[in-house]
Amino acid sequence: MYCKINLQEYLVKTRCGMVSVAVFGDQDKPALVTYPDLALNHISCFQGLFFSPEVNSFLLHNFCIYHISPPGHEVGAAPIGSDDLMPSVDDLADQVLEVLNFFGLGAVMCMGVTAGAYVLTLFAMKYRQRVLGLILVSPLCRAPSWTEWLLNKVMSNLLYFYGMCGVVKELLLKRYFSQEVRGSVEESESDIVQACRRLLDERQSINVQQFLEAMNGRRDLSEGLRKLHCRSLIFVGENSPFHSEALHMTSKLDRRYSALVEVQACGSIVTEEQPHAMLIPLEYFLMGFGLYRSTLSVSRRSPLSPTCISPELLSPESMGLKLKPIKTRIS
């Protein structure tokens, strides 16, 4: 479990301000870098995945985890000053590079959720030699639609004038989770939604607004995806508002290097809502890099040697036998 693993927290000075990085595990192992969605950090976005004993032991056996928080999203963060430069998505991607350089890391594995998936995809496109593979959860890759742009503007104004009010929290929870766990008149909210609601109360509204504005100004990455030759594994919940985005992104990636896993009855944050559904696809995906549950067959802290995505990952039959709520789709 997490509590048994050494946790070190760092504040890394970058060109666009300080960035919080929580490091779990042995820093001599290959690096897995994570980036969360809007208004979340590693506690509210990745805790479910890393508290799942099987996933936790598998990932921490093979990797040292570097959780990067968006500016001002870490626990106890102070409000970002009004005079501070508002970062763009390119600035956020460049911050990832500065974090890697701070820790002396070479090529890394990346895991991002929605907005965080966009940042890490952009990072992979700008700095291809620094990325071994991408694990993306309900990712974004296009510029916001008019509907999303308008909704984000409404949220941005609410954050500016009213802070993390009830309306903003409801919009964010709808972004994150499926109706099944958000509850209804007849059914109460699940524990994960209640916990997320409490954690949202701790966010500084101006910090969330800045990340939201950066994402609302993002550009379309579609045309560059075909040239992205690192291995990519995409998860998306079928009830995610960004389901079509994930399908579009998969269609633009080179099918020789990518695979899509759709998780039924799940919202955007698969890492929290159905983390157990990620285990088997992750195992097959990482086997292509020589990583296994019980042994690490590559030299420590050296670049992994990706061959190809395991054929088993692309087989719905082999996956369906083990995880009924999952179906896979090739391009």
Short mmCIF file of C-alpha atoms in Angstrom, two decimals:
data_model
loop_
_atom_site.label_atom_id
_atom_site.label_comp_id
_atom_site.label_asym_id
_atom_site.label_seq_id
_atom_site.Cartn_x
_atom_site.Cartn_y
_atom_site.Cartn_z
CA MET A 1 0.00 0.00 0.00
CA TYR A 2 0.98 3.64 -0.44
CA CYS A 3 1.49 4.15 3.27
CA LYS A 4 4.35 1.65 3.28
CA ILE A 5 6.16 3.38 0.43
CA ASN A 6 8.48 6.30 1.02
CA LEU A 7 6.83 9.56 -0.02
CA GLN A 8 8.88 12.64 -0.72
CA GLU A 9 7.41 15.94 -1.82
CA TYR A 10 9.37 18.48 -3.82
CA LEU A 11 8.70 22.01 -5.04
CA VAL A 12 10.44 22.41 -8.40
CA LYS A 13 11.16 25.91 -9.63
CA THR A 14 10.28 26.32 -13.31
CA ARG A 15 10.18 29.20 -15.73
CA CYS A 16 6.44 29.60 -15.07
CA GLY A 17 6.49 29.18 -11.30
CA MET A 18 6.74 26.43 -8.71
CA VAL A 19 5.47 22.91 -9.40
CA SER A 20 4.73 20.34 -6.70
CA VAL A 21 5.93 16.77 -7.31
CA ALA A 22 5.14 13.87 -4.98
CA VAL A 23 7.59 10.99 -5.43
CA PHE A 24 6.71 7.41 -4.41
CA GLY A 25 9.13 4.55 -4.45
CA ASP A 26 12.75 3.84 -5.31
CA GLN A 27 14.21 6.59 -7.48
CA ASP A 28 16.68 4.10 -8.97
CA LYS A 29 13.78 2.47 -10.83
CA PRO A 30 12.38 3.67 -14.18
CA ALA A 31 10.07 6.65 -13.85
CA LEU A 32 6.29 6.79 -14.27
CA VAL A 33 5.09 10.40 -14.43
CA THR A 34 1.43 11.21 -13.74
CA TYR A 35 -0.63 14.35 -14.39
CA PRO A 36 -4.21 14.72 -13.10
CA ASP A 37 -7.35 16.31 -14.49
CA LEU A 38 -8.64 19.79 -13.76
CA ALA A 39 -8.99 20.69 -10.04
CA LEU A 40 -7.49 17.35 -8.97
CA ASN A 41 -4.12 16.17 -7.71
CA HIS A 42 -2.57 12.75 -7.16
CA ILE A 43 -4.70 12.15 -4.05
CA SER A 44 -8.04 12.80 -5.75
CA CYS A 45 -7.15 11.45 -9.20
CA PHE A 46 -4.82 8.46 -8.72
CA GLN A 47 -5.44 7.26 -5.17
CA GLY A 48 -7.99 4.65 -6.24
CA LEU A 49 -5.57 3.15 -8.75
CA PHE A 50 -2.55 3.11 -6.49
CA PHE A 51 -4.51 1.93 -3.46
CA SER A 52 -5.70 -1.08 -5.45
CA PRO A 53 -3.30 -3.71 -3.99
CA GLU A 54 -2.67 -5.60 -7.24
CA VAL A 55 -2.14 -2.49 -9.37
CA ASN A 56 -0.12 -0.81 -6.66
CA SER A 57 2.26 -3.72 -6.19
CA PHE A 58 2.66 -4.18 -9.95
CA LEU A 59 3.42 -0.53 -10.71
CA LEU A 60 5.58 0.17 -7.66
CA HIS A 61 7.51 -3.04 -8.27
CA ASN A 62 8.52 -1.69 -11.67
CA PHE A 63 8.48 2.09 -11.33
CA CYS A 64 9.20 5.07 -9.17
CA ILE A 65 6.10 7.27 -9.39
CA TYR A 66 6.44 11.02 -9.95
CA HIS A 67 3.07 12.71 -9.40
CA ILE A 68 3.14 16.19 -10.94
CA SER A 69 0.39 18.56 -9.74
CA PRO A 70 -0.84 21.38 -11.99
CA PRO A 71 0.30 24.76 -10.62
CA GLY A 72 -1.44 25.46 -7.30
CA HIS A 73 -3.28 22.12 -7.16
CA GLU A 74 -1.19 20.45 -4.45
CA VAL A 75 -2.50 19.99 -0.90
CA GLY A 76 -2.24 23.23 1.06
CA ALA A 77 -1.41 25.35 -2.00
CA ALA A 78 -1.65 29.10 -1.64
CA PRO A 79 -3.59 31.17 -4.19
CA ILE A 80 -1.54 32.03 -7.27
CA GLY A 81 -0.86 35.76 -7.34
CA SER A 82 -2.88 37.86 -9.77
CA ASP A 83 0.39 39.29 -11.13
CA ASP A 84 1.81 35.84 -11.91
CA LEU A 85 1.98 34.76 -15.53
CA MET A 86 -0.98 32.58 -16.54
CA PRO A 87 0.59 29.47 -18.12
CA SER A 88 -0.50 28.14 -21.49
CA VAL A 89 -0.74 24.43 -22.28
CA ASP A 90 2.70 24.70 -23.88
CA ASP A 91 4.04 26.18 -20.67
CA LEU A 92 2.57 23.26 -18.72
CA ALA A 93 4.18 20.75 -21.11
CA ASP A 94 7.50 22.58 -20.76
CA GLN A 95 7.16 22.38 -16.96
CA VAL A 96 7.05 18.58 -17.28
CA LEU A 97 10.40 18.74 -19.08
CA GLU A 98 11.83 20.96 -16.33
CA VAL A 99 10.63 18.46 -13.70
CA LEU A 100 12.33 15.59 -15.54
CA ASN A 101 15.55 17.58 -15.77
CA PHE A 102 15.36 18.48 -12.08
CA PHE A 103 15.31 14.78 -11.13
CA GLY A 104 17.84 13.78 -13.78
CA LEU A 105 15.37 11.56 -15.59
CA GLY A 106 15.76 10.40 -19.17
CA ALA A 107 12.89 8.82 -21.05
CA VAL A 108 9.82 8.15 -18.88
CA MET A 109 6.45 6.42 -18.95
CA CYS A 110 3.55 8.89 -18.73
CA MET A 111 0.04 8.53 -17.29
CA GLY A 112 -2.45 11.38 -17.59
CA VAL A 113 -6.16 11.87 -17.02
CA THR A 114 -8.28 14.09 -19.33
CA ALA A 115 -6.65 17.55 -19.08
CA GLY A 116 -3.50 15.89 -17.74
CA ALA A 117 -3.59 13.47 -20.67
CA TYR A 118 -3.59 16.44 -23.06
CA VAL A 119 -0.59 18.01 -21.30
CA LEU A 120 1.40 14.76 -21.43
CA THR A 121 0.43 14.10 -25.06
CA LEU A 122 1.62 17.59 -25.97
CA PHE A 123 4.80 16.93 -23.98
CA ALA A 124 5.33 13.68 -25.93
CA MET A 125 4.88 15.50 -29.24
CA LYS A 126 7.33 18.26 -28.30
CA TYR A 127 9.95 16.06 -26.63
CA ARG A 128 9.63 12.64 -28.26
CA GLN A 129 12.93 11.32 -26.97
CA ARG A 130 11.79 11.80 -23.37
CA VAL A 131 8.69 9.57 -23.57
CA LEU A 132 8.72 5.76 -23.60
CA GLY A 133 4.95 5.28 -23.60
CA LEU A 134 1.65 7.00 -22.90
CA ILE A 135 -1.13 5.69 -20.66
CA LEU A 136 -4.03 8.07 -21.21
CA VAL A 137 -7.36 8.07 -19.39
CA SER A 138 -10.34 9.76 -21.11
CA PRO A 139 -7.90 11.98 -23.03
CA LEU A 140 -8.43 15.24 -24.88
CA CYS A 141 -6.60 15.96 -28.12
CA ARG A 142 -8.79 18.45 -30.02
CA ALA A 143 -9.47 22.11 -29.38
CA PRO A 144 -12.60 22.57 -27.23
CA SER A 145 -15.93 22.43 -29.04
CA TRP A 146 -18.16 25.49 -28.77
CA THR A 147 -20.23 23.67 -26.16
CA GLU A 148 -17.20 22.78 -24.03
CA TRP A 149 -15.68 26.25 -24.52
CA LEU A 150 -18.89 27.94 -23.33
CA LEU A 151 -19.25 25.59 -20.35
CA ASN A 152 -15.64 26.23 -19.38
CA LYS A 153 -16.21 29.99 -19.60
CA VAL A 154 -19.22 29.69 -17.31
CA MET A 155 -17.16 27.67 -14.83
CA SER A 156 -14.28 30.13 -15.09
CA ASN A 157 -16.54 33.08 -14.28
CA LEU A 158 -18.15 31.23 -11.39
CA LEU A 159 -14.71 30.38 -9.99
CA TYR A 160 -13.61 33.99 -10.29
CA PHE A 161 -16.67 35.57 -8.68
CA TYR A 162 -17.96 32.86 -6.33
CA GLY A 163 -15.05 30.47 -5.76
CA MET A 164 -15.51 26.70 -5.53
CA CYS A 165 -19.28 27.03 -5.18
CA GLY A 166 -21.87 24.25 -5.33
CA VAL A 167 -22.59 24.74 -9.05
CA VAL A 168 -18.91 24.43 -9.99
CA LYS A 169 -18.52 21.29 -7.88
CA GLU A 170 -21.55 19.68 -9.53
CA LEU A 171 -20.20 20.50 -13.01
CA LEU A 172 -16.82 19.03 -12.11
CA LEU A 173 -18.30 15.88 -10.57
CA LYS A 174 -20.37 15.38 -13.72
CA ARG A 175 -17.14 15.73 -15.71
CA TYR A 176 -15.39 13.11 -13.57
CA PHE A 177 -17.92 10.41 -12.71
CA SER A 178 -20.79 8.42 -14.18
CA GLN A 179 -24.36 8.85 -13.00
CA GLU A 180 -24.17 5.48 -11.27
CA VAL A 181 -21.73 6.72 -8.65
CA ARG A 182 -22.97 10.32 -8.52
CA GLY A 183 -26.28 9.05 -7.23
CA SER A 184 -29.83 10.28 -7.74
CA VAL A 185 -32.95 11.13 -5.78
CA GLU A 186 -33.34 7.46 -4.86
CA GLU A 187 -29.65 6.62 -4.36
CA SER A 188 -26.99 8.46 -2.39
CA GLU A 189 -23.58 9.43 -3.72
CA SER A 190 -20.85 6.83 -3.58
CA ASP A 191 -17.94 7.18 -1.17
CA ILE A 192 -15.52 8.19 -3.94
CA VAL A 193 -17.79 11.06 -5.03
CA GLN A 194 -18.25 12.25 -1.47
CA ALA A 195 -14.49 12.14 -0.91
CA CYS A 196 -13.86 14.05 -4.15
CA ARG A 197 -16.43 16.67 -3.17
CA ARG A 198 -14.59 17.26 0.11
CA LEU A 199 -11.23 17.49 -1.66
CA LEU A 200 -12.60 20.05 -4.13
CA ASP A 201 -13.37 22.29 -1.14
CA GLU A 202 -9.62 22.46 -0.51
CA ARG A 203 -8.77 23.80 -3.98
CA GLN A 204 -7.95 27.47 -4.45
CA SER A 205 -10.47 28.70 -7.00
CA ILE A 206 -8.06 31.09 -8.74
CA ASN A 207 -5.59 28.23 -9.27
CA VAL A 208 -8.27 26.00 -10.79
CA GLN A 209 -9.44 28.88 -12.98
CA GLN A 210 -5.95 29.35 -14.41
CA PHE A 211 -5.65 25.68 -15.36
CA LEU A 212 -9.17 25.78 -16.84
CA GLU A 213 -8.33 28.86 -18.93
CA ALA A 214 -5.16 27.18 -20.20
CA MET A 215 -7.16 24.12 -21.27
CA ASN A 216 -9.84 26.27 -22.85
CA GLY A 217 -7.15 27.80 -25.07
CA ARG A 218 -5.71 24.47 -26.15
CA ARG A 219 -5.11 23.69 -29.81
CA ASP A 220 -5.92 20.62 -31.89
CA LEU A 221 -3.18 17.97 -31.74
CA SER A 222 -4.85 15.55 -34.15
CA GLU A 223 -2.57 16.04 -37.14
CA GLY A 224 0.58 15.37 -35.14
CA LEU A 225 -0.65 12.17 -33.50
CA ARG A 226 0.21 9.95 -36.46
CA LYS A 227 3.89 10.85 -36.02
CA LEU A 228 3.80 9.90 -32.35
CA HIS A 229 5.50 6.51 -32.36
CA CYS A 230 5.70 5.84 -28.64
CA ARG A 231 3.38 3.04 -27.46
CA SER A 232 0.00 4.36 -26.29
CA LEU A 233 -2.73 2.74 -24.20
CA ILE A 234 -6.00 4.65 -23.92
CA PHE A 235 -8.71 4.00 -21.33
CA VAL A 236 -12.09 5.69 -21.50
CA GLY A 237 -15.30 5.25 -19.58
CA GLU A 238 -18.28 4.72 -21.84
CA ASN A 239 -20.24 7.32 -19.85
CA SER A 240 -17.47 9.89 -20.00
CA PRO A 241 -18.39 13.22 -21.63
CA PHE A 242 -15.06 12.83 -23.45
CA HIS A 243 -15.78 9.37 -24.86
CA SER A 244 -15.89 10.66 -28.46
CA GLU A 245 -12.58 12.47 -27.88
CA ALA A 246 -10.90 9.19 -26.95
CA LEU A 247 -12.32 7.46 -30.03
CA HIS A 248 -11.14 10.32 -32.24
CA MET A 249 -7.66 10.23 -30.71
CA THR A 250 -7.41 6.48 -31.21
CA SER A 251 -8.36 6.88 -34.87
CA LYS A 252 -5.54 9.39 -35.36
CA LEU A 253 -2.80 7.38 -33.63
CA ASP A 254 -0.75 4.83 -35.54
CA ARG A 255 -2.67 1.60 -35.00
CA ARG A 256 0.58 -0.36 -34.80
CA TYR A 257 1.48 1.41 -31.56
CA SER A 258 -1.84 2.07 -29.83
CA ALA A 259 -4.79 0.32 -28.23
CA LEU A 260 -8.10 1.47 -26.75
CA VAL A 261 -9.87 0.01 -23.74
CA GLU A 262 -13.46 1.12 -23.15
CA VAL A 263 -14.76 0.55 -19.63
CA GLN A 264 -18.50 0.07 -19.36
CA ALA A 265 -20.63 1.84 -16.73
CA CYS A 266 -17.81 4.27 -15.96
CA GLY A 267 -17.17 8.00 -16.22
CA SER A 268 -13.97 9.82 -17.13
CA ILE A 269 -11.77 9.05 -14.14
CA VAL A 270 -11.36 5.32 -14.55
CA THR A 271 -8.44 5.51 -12.09
CA GLU A 272 -10.94 6.26 -9.31
CA GLU A 273 -14.23 4.78 -10.45
CA GLN A 274 -13.06 1.40 -11.77
CA PRO A 275 -9.30 1.11 -11.13
CA HIS A 276 -9.47 -2.71 -11.07
CA ALA A 277 -10.46 -2.60 -14.76
CA MET A 278 -7.05 -1.18 -15.61
CA LEU A 279 -4.92 -4.02 -14.22
CA ILE A 280 -4.99 -6.59 -17.03
CA PRO A 281 -4.59 -4.05 -19.87
CA LEU A 282 -1.73 -2.39 -18.00
CA GLU A 283 0.00 -5.73 -17.47
CA TYR A 284 -0.21 -6.66 -21.14
CA PHE A 285 0.85 -3.18 -22.24
CA LEU A 286 3.89 -3.06 -19.96
CA MET A 287 4.90 -6.61 -20.85
CA GLY A 288 5.86 -5.12 -24.23
CA PHE A 289 8.49 -3.10 -22.35
CA GLY A 290 9.84 -6.12 -20.50
CA LEU A 291 7.99 -5.31 -17.27
CA TYR A 292 6.23 -8.00 -15.25
CA ARG A 293 4.46 -8.40 -11.95
CA SER A 294 7.24 -10.21 -10.10
CA THR A 295 10.46 -9.29 -11.92
CA LEU A 296 11.96 -6.32 -13.66
CA SER A 297 13.94 -7.67 -16.57
CA VAL A 298 15.53 -4.40 -17.67
CA SER A 299 18.52 -2.71 -16.11
CA ARG A 300 17.59 -0.20 -13.44
CA ARG A 301 17.23 3.43 -14.49
CA SER A 302 18.15 2.60 -18.08
CA PRO A 303 15.80 3.24 -21.01
CA LEU A 304 13.34 0.42 -21.46
CA SER A 305 13.35 -1.43 -24.74
CA PRO A 306 9.84 -1.30 -26.20
CA THR A 307 9.13 -3.93 -28.77
CA CYS A 308 5.44 -3.86 -29.55
CA ILE A 309 2.13 -3.91 -27.77
CA SER A 310 1.40 -7.47 -26.73
CA PRO A 311 -1.00 -9.16 -29.15
CA GLU A 312 -3.04 -10.26 -26.14
CA LEU A 313 -3.91 -6.64 -25.42
CA LEU A 314 -5.58 -6.36 -28.81
CA SER A 315 -7.62 -9.52 -28.31
CA PRO A 316 -11.12 -8.88 -26.94
CA GLU A 317 -11.49 -12.59 -26.32
CA SER A 318 -8.47 -12.89 -24.07
CA MET A 319 -9.47 -9.79 -22.13
CA GLY A 320 -13.14 -10.60 -21.96
CA LEU A 321 -12.42 -13.86 -20.22
CA LYS A 322 -10.82 -11.97 -17.36
CA LEU A 323 -12.63 -8.65 -17.21
CA LYS A 324 -16.22 -8.74 -18.38
CA PRO A 325 -16.87 -4.97 -18.08
CA ILE A 326 -14.13 -4.23 -20.61
CA LYS A 327 -14.14 -4.31 -24.36
CA THR A 328 -11.20 -3.42 -26.56
CA ARG A 329 -11.27 -1.66 -29.86
CA ILE A 330 -8.51 -1.41 -32.44
CA SER A 331 -8.57 2.03 -34.08
#
